[in-house]
CSV table of C-alpha atoms and ligand atoms in Angstrom, one decimal:
chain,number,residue,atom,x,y,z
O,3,UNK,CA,0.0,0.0,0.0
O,4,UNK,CA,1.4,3.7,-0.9
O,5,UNK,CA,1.6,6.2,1.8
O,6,UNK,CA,-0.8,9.2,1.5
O,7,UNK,CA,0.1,12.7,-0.3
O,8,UNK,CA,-0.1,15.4,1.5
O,9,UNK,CA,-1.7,18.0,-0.4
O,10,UNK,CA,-1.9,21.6,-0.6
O,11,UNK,CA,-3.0,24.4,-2.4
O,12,UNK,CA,-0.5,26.1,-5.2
O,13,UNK,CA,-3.0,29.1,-6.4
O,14,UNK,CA,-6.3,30.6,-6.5
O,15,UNK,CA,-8.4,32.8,-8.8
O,16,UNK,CA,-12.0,34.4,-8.9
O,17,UNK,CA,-13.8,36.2,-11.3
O,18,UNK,CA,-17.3,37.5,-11.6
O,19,UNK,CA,-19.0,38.7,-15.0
O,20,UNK,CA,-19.0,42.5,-15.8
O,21,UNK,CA,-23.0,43.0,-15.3
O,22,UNK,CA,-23.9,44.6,-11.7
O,23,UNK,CA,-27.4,43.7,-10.7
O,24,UNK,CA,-28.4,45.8,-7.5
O,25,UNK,CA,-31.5,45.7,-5.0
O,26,UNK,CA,-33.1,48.5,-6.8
O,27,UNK,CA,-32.9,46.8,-10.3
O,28,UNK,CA,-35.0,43.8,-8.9
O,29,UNK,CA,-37.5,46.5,-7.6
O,30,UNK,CA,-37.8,47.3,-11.3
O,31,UNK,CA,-38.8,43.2,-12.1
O,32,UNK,CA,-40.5,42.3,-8.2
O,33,UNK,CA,-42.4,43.5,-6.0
O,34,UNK,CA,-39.7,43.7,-3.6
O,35,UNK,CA,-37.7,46.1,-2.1
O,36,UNK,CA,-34.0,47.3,-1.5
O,37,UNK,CA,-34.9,47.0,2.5
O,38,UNK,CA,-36.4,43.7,2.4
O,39,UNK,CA,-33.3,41.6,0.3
O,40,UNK,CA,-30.5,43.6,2.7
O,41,UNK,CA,-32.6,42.6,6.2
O,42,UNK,CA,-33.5,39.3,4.7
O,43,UNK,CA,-30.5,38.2,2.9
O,44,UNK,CA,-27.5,40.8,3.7
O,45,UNK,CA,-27.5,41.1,-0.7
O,46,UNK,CA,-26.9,44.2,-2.2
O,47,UNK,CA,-26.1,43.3,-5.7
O,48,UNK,CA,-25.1,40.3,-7.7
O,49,UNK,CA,-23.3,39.7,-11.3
O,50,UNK,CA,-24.5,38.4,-13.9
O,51,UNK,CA,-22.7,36.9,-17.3
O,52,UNK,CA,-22.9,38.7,-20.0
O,53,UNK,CA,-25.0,37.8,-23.1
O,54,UNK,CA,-22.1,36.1,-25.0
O,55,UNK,CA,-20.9,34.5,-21.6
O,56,UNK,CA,-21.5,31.1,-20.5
O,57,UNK,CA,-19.5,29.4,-17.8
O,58,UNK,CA,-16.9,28.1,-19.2
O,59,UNK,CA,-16.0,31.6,-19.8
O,60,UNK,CA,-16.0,32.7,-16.3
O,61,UNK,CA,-14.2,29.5,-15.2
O,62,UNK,CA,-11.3,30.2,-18.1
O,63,UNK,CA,-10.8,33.7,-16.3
O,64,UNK,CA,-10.5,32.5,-13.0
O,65,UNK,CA,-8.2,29.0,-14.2
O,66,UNK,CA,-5.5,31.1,-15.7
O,67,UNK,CA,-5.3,33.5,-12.7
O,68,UNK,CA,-4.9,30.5,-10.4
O,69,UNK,CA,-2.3,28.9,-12.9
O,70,UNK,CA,-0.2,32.2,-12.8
O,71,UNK,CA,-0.2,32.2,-8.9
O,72,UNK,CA,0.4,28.7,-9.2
O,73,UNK,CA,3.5,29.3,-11.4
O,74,UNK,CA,1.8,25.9,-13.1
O,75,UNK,CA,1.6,25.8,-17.0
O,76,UNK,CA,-1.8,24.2,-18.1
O,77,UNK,CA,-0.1,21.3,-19.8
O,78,UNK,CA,1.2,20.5,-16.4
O,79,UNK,CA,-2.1,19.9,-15.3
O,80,UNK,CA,-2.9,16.0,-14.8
O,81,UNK,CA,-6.8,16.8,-14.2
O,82,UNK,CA,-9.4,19.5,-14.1
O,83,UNK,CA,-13.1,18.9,-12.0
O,84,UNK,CA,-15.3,21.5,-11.9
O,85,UNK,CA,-18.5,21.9,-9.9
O,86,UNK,CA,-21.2,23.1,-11.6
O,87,UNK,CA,-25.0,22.9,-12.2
O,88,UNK,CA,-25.1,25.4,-15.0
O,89,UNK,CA,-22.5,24.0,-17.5
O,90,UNK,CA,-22.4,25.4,-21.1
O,91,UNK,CA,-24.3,22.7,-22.4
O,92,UNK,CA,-26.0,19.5,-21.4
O,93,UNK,CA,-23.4,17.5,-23.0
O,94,UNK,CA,-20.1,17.7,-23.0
O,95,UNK,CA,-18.8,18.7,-19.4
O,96,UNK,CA,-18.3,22.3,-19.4
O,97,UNK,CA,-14.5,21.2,-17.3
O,98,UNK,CA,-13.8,19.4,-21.0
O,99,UNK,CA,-14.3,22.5,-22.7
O,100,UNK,CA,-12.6,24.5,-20.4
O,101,UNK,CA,-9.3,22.1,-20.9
O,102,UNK,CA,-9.7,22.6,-24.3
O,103,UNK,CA,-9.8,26.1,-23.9
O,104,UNK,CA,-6.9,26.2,-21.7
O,105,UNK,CA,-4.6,24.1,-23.8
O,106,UNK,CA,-4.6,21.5,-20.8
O,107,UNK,CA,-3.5,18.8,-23.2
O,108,UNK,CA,-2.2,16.2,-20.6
O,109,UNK,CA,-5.4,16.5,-18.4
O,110,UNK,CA,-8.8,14.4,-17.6
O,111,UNK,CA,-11.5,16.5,-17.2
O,112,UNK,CA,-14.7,16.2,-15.7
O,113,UNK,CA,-18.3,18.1,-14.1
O,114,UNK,CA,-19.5,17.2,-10.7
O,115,UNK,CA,-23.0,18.2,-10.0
O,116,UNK,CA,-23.2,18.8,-6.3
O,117,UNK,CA,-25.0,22.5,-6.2
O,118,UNK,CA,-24.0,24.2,-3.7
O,119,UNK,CA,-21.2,22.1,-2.3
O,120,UNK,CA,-20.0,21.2,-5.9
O,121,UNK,CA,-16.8,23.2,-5.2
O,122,UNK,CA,-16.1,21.3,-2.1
O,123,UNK,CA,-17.1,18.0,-3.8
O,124,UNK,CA,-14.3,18.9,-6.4
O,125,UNK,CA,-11.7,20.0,-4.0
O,126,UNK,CA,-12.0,16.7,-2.6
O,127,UNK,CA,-12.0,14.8,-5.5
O,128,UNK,CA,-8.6,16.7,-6.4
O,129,UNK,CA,-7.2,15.9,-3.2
O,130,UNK,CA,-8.2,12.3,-3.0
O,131,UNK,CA,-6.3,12.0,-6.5
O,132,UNK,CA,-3.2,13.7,-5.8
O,133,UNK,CA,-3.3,11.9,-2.2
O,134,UNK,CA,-3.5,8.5,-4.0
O,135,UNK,CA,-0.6,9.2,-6.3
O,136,UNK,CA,-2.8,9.4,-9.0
O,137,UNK,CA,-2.5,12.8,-10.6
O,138,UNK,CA,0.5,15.8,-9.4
O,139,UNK,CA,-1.7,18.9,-10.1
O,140,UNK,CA,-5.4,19.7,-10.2
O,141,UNK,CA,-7.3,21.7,-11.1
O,142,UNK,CA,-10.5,22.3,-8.7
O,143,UNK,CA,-13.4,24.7,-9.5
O,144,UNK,CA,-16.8,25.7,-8.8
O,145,UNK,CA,-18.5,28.0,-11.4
O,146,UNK,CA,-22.1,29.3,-12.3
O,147,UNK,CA,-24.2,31.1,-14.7
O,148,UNK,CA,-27.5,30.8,-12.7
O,149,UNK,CA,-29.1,33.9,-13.7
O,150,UNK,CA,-30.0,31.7,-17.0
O,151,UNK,CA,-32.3,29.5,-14.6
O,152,UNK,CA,-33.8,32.1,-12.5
O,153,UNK,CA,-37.4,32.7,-12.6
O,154,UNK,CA,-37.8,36.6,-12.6
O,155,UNK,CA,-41.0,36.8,-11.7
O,156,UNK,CA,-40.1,34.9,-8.3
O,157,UNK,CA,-39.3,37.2,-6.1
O,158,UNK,CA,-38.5,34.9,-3.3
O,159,UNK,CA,-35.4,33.0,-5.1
O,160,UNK,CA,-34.5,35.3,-8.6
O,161,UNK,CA,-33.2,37.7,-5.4
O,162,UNK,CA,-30.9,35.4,-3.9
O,163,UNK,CA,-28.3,34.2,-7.0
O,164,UNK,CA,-25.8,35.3,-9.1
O,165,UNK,CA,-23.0,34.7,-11.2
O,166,UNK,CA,-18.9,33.6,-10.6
O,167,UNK,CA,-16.2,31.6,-10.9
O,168,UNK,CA,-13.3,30.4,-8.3
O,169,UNK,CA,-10.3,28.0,-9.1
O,170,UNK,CA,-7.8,26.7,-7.6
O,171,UNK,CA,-4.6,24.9,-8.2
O,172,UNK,CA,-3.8,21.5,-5.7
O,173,UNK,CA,-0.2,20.0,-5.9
O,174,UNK,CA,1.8,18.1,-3.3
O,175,UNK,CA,2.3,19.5,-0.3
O,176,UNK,CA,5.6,18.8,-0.4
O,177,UNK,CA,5.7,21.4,-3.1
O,178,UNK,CA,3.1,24.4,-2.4
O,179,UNK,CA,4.5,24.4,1.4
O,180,UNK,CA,0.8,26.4,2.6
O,181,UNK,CA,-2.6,25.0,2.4
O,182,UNK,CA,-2.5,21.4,3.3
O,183,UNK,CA,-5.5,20.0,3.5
O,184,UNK,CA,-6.1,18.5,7.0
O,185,UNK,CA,-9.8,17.1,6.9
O,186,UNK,CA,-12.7,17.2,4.4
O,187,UNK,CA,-16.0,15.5,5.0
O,188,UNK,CA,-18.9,15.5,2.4
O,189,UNK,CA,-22.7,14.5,2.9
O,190,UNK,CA,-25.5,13.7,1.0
O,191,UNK,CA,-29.5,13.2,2.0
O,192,UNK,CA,-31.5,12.9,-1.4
O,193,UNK,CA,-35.0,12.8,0.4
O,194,UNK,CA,-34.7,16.5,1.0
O,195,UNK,CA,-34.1,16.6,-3.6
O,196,UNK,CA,-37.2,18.7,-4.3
O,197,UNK,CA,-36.0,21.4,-1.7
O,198,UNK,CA,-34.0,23.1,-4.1
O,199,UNK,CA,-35.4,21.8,-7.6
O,200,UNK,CA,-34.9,21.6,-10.9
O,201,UNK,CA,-38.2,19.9,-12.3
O,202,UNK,CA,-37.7,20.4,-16.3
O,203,UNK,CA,-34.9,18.9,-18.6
O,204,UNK,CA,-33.1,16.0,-17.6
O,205,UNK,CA,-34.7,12.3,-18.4
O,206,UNK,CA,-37.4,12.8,-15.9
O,207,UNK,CA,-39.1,15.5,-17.6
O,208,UNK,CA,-37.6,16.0,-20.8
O,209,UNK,CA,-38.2,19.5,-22.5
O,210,UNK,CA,-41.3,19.9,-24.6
O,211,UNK,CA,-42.5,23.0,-25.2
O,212,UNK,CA,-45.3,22.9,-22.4
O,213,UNK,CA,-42.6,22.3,-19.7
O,214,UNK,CA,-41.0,25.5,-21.0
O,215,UNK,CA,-44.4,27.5,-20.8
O,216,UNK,CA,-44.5,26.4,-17.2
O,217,UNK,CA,-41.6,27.6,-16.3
O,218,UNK,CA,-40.1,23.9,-15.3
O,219,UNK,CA,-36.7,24.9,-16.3
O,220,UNK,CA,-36.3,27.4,-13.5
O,221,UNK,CA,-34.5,26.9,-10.1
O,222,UNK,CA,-37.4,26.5,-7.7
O,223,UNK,CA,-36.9,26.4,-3.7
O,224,UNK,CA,-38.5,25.9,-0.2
O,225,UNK,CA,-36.7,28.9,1.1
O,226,UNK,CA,-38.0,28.4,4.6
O,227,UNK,CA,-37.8,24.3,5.0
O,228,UNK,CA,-33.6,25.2,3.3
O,229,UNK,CA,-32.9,28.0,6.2
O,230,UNK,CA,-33.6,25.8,8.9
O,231,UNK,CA,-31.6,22.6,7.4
O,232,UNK,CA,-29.0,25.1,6.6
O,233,UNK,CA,-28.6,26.8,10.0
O,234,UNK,CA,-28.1,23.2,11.8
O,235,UNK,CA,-25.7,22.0,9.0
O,236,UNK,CA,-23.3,24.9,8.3
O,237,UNK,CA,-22.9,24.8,12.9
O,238,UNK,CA,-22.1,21.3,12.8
O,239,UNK,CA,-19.9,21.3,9.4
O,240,UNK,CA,-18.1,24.6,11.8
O,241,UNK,CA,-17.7,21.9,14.7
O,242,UNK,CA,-17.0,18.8,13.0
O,243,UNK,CA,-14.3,20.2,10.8
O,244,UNK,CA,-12.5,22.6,13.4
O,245,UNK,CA,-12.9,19.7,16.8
O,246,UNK,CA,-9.9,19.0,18.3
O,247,UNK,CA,-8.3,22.1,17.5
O,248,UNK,CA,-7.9,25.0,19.9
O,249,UNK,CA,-10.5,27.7,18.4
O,250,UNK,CA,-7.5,30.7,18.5
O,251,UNK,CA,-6.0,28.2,15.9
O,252,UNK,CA,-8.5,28.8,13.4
O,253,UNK,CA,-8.1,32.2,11.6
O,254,UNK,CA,-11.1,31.8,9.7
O,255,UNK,CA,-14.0,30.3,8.6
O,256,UNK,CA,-14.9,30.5,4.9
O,257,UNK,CA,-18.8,29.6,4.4
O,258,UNK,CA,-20.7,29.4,1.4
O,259,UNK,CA,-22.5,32.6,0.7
O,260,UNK,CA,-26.3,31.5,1.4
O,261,UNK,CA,-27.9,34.3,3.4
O,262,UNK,CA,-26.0,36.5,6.2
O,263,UNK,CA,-28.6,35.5,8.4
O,264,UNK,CA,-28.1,32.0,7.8
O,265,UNK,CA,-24.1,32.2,8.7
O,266,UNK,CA,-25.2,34.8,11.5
O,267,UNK,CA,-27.4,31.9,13.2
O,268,UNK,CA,-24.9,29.1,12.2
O,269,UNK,CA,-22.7,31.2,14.6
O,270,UNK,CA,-24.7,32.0,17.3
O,271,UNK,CA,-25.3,28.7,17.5
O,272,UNK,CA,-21.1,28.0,18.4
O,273,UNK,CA,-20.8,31.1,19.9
O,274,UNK,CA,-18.3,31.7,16.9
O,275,UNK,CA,-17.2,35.4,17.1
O,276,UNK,CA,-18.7,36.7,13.6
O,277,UNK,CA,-14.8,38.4,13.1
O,278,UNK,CA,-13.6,34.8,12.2
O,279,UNK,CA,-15.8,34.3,9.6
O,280,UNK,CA,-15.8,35.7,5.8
O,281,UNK,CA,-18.7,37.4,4.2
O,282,UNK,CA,-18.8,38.6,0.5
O,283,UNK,CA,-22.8,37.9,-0.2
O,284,UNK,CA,-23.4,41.6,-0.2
O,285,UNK,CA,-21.3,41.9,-3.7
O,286,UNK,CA,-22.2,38.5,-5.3
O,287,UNK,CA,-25.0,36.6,-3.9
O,288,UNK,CA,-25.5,33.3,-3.7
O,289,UNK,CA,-23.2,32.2,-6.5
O,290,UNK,CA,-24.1,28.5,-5.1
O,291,UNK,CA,-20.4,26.3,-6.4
O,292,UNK,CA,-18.7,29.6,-6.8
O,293,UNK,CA,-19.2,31.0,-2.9
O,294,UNK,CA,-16.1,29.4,-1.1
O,295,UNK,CA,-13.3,29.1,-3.8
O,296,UNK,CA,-14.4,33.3,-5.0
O,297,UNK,CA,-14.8,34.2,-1.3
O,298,UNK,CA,-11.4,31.9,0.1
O,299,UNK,CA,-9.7,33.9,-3.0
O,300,UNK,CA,-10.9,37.4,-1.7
O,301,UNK,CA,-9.9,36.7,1.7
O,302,UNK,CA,-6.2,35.5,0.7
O,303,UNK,CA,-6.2,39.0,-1.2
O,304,UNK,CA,-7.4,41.2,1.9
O,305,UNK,CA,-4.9,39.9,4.1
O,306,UNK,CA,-7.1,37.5,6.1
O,307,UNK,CA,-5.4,34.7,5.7
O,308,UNK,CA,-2.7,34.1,8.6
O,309,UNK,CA,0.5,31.9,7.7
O,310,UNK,CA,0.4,28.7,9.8
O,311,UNK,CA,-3.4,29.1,11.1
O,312,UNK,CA,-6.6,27.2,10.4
O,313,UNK,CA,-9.3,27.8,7.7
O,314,UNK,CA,-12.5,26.0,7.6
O,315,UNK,CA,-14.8,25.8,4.4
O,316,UNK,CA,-18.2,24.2,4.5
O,317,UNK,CA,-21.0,24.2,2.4
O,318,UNK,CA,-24.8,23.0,1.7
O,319,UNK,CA,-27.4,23.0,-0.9
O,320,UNK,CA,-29.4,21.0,-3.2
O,321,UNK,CA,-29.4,17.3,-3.6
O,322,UNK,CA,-29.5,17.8,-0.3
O,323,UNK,CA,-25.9,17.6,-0.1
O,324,UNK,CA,-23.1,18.9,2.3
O,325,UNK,CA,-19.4,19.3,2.6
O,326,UNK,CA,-16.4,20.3,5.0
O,327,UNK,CA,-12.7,21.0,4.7
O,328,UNK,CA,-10.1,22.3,7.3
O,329,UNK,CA,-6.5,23.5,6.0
O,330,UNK,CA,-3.9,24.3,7.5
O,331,UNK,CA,-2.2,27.9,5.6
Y,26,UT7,O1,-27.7,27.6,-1.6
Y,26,UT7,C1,-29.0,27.1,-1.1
Y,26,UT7,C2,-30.1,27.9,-1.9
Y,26,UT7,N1,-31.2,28.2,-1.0
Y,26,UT7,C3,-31.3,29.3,-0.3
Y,26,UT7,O2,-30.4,30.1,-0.4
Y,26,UT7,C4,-32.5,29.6,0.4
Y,26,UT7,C5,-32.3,29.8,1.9
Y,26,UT7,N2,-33.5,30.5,2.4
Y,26,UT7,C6,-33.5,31.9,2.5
Y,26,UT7,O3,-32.4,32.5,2.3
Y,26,UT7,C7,-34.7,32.6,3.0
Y,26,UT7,O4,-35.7,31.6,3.4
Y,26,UT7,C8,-35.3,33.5,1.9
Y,26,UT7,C9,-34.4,34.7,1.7
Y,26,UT7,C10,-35.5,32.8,0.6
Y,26,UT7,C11,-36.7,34.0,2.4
Y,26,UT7,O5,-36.5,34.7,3.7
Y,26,UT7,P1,-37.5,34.4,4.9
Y,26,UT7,O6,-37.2,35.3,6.0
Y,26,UT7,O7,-37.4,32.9,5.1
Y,26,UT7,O8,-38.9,34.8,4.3
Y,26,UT7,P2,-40.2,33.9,4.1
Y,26,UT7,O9,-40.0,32.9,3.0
Y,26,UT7,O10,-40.6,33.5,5.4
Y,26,UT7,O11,-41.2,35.0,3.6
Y,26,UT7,C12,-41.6,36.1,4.4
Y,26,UT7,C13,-42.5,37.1,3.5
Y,26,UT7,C14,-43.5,36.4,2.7
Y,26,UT7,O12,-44.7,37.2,2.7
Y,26,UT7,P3,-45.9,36.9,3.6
Y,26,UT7,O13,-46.3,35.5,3.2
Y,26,UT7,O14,-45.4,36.9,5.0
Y,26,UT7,O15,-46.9,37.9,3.2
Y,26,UT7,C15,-42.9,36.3,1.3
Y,26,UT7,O16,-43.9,36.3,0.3
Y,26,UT7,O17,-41.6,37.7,2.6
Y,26,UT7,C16,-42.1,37.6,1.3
Y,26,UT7,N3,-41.1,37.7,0.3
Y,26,UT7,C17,-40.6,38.8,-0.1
Y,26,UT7,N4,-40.9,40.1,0.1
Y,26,UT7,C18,-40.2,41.1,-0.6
Y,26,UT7,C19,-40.4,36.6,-0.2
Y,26,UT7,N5,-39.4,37.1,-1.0
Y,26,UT7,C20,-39.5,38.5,-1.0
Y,26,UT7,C21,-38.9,39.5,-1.7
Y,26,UT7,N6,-39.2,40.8,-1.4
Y,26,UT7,N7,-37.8,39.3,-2.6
């Protein structure tokens, strides 16, 4: 049996798409207001892609600034998985046509369909490669175009989502000397599927032109029945992922970007101070597999990331499905 790889992370990258949805431009579409998103949701405004942009687009910005930071050519790349639930096309992955696009010639590529904790899913799936001796350097993303699936006459979910891309490079260890990846944890409960939904499009419900009219092919959502789920789950992901360590170790805590007053009850709960914790919804919104790579990326850039200290990601969302990681910078 081969030992295990340590792995760590080389370099990260975000981008979000040039269009600047605020509050004010929903109250244009909803009956909703500026007031209601920023108490309800701590959202001020969201991007959205461009008409010409799809998501591989916004994953090839954020890929080559993670390869540059990485000093990592993209032939050197062994493997590319990208979470995502809103790839360029049905078929092919969108992560094959972003190694095309990249000029990854030496790399596998695939899509991991997670939602919300599709970034997380990837970042382990990286890890577990590189761990196993299997690949030397992936590449790990969570991307979305979402405002193609948003009903905007909904004004309870079109609010919440927006558009992004964060990447990030994994080697050994051995090599990137910061970011090894201590713990990761994922979940899954599929009885809780029609939470967050989907209806229209895949085999289930094929698209005919009545599904269209009925607006299947929008992202639907128990908002309510998701918050509670959410609050308990992001508290416990918080404990699971950070026990045994003193809490001064951990420097911060990187959730994904669901609802400020989600992460605000998820750390009341703990008694987490709210200063160890990273919050970026006000700019992007839920960006669901984007949140944590974009948000980890920002952080690093602003100075909150401490050499030798703790950061905890975790994440939730449809399937239901959840997911942890601790590293150590
Ligand atoms: O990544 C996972 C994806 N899922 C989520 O992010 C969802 C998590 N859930 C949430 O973030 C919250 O449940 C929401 C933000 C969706 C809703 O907030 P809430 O505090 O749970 O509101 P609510 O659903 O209890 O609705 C309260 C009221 C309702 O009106 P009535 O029935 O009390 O008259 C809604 O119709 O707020 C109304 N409402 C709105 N009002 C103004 C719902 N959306 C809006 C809106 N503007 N955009």
């Amino acid at each position: 049996m081969t030992s295990r790889v340590a792995v760590g992370i080389a370099g990260t990258g975000s981008y979000a798409p040039p269009v600047v949805m605020t509050n004010h431009d929903f109250e244009k579409l909803v009956d909703t207001s500026d007031e209601w998103i920023v108490q309800r949701t701590g959202i001020k405004e969201r991007h959205f892609a461009e008409a010409h942009q799809a998501t591989s687009d916004l994953c090839l910005e954020a890929a080559k600034q993670a390869l540059d930071a990485a000093k990592t050519k993209p032939e050197e790349l062994d493997l590319i998985v990208l979470g995502t639930i809103s790839p360029d096309f049905m078929l092919p992955s969108c992560a094959a046509i972003l190694q095309s696009r990249l000029g990854a010639v030496n790399a596998g590529a695939f899509d991991v369909n997670a939602a919300c904790t599709g970034f997380l899913t990837a970042l382990h799936t990286g890890e577990s490669f590189i761990a196993a001796g299997r690949a030397r350097r992936v590449l790990v993303l969570g991307a979305e175009c979402l405002s193609r699936y948003l009903n905007m006459k909904d004004r309870a979910s079109c609010i919440l989502f927006g558009d992004g891309a964060g990447a990030m490079v994994l080697a050994p260890h051995a090599e990137t000397g910061r970011g090894e990846i201590l713990r990761s944890t994922l979940g899954a409960d599929g009885s809780g599927y029609e939470f967050i939904h989907m209806r229209g499009g895949g085999s289930r419900m094929p698209p005919t032109h009545e599904s269209v009219d009925r607006g299947d092919h929008y992202i639907t959502m128990r908002g309510r029945e998701v918050f509670r789920f959410a609050v308990t789950r992001m508290s416990d992901l918080i404990a699971q992922m950070s026990e045994g360590f003193p809490r001064e170790e951990v420097c911060l805590v990187v959730p994904h970007q669901v609802n400020a007053r989600i992460i605000e009850a998820a750390l009341e709960r703990l008694d987490w101070p709210m200063d160890k914790c990273f919050v970026n919804i006000q700019k992007y919104g839920n960006t669901s597999a984007a949140t944590v790579p974009m948000a980890f990326h920002e952080a690093l850039e602003e100075g909150r990331i401490e050499k030798g200290k703790l950061v905890v990601f975790c994440a939730f969302g449809a399937g239901l499905t959840w997911g942890g990681t601790l590293l150590r910078w």
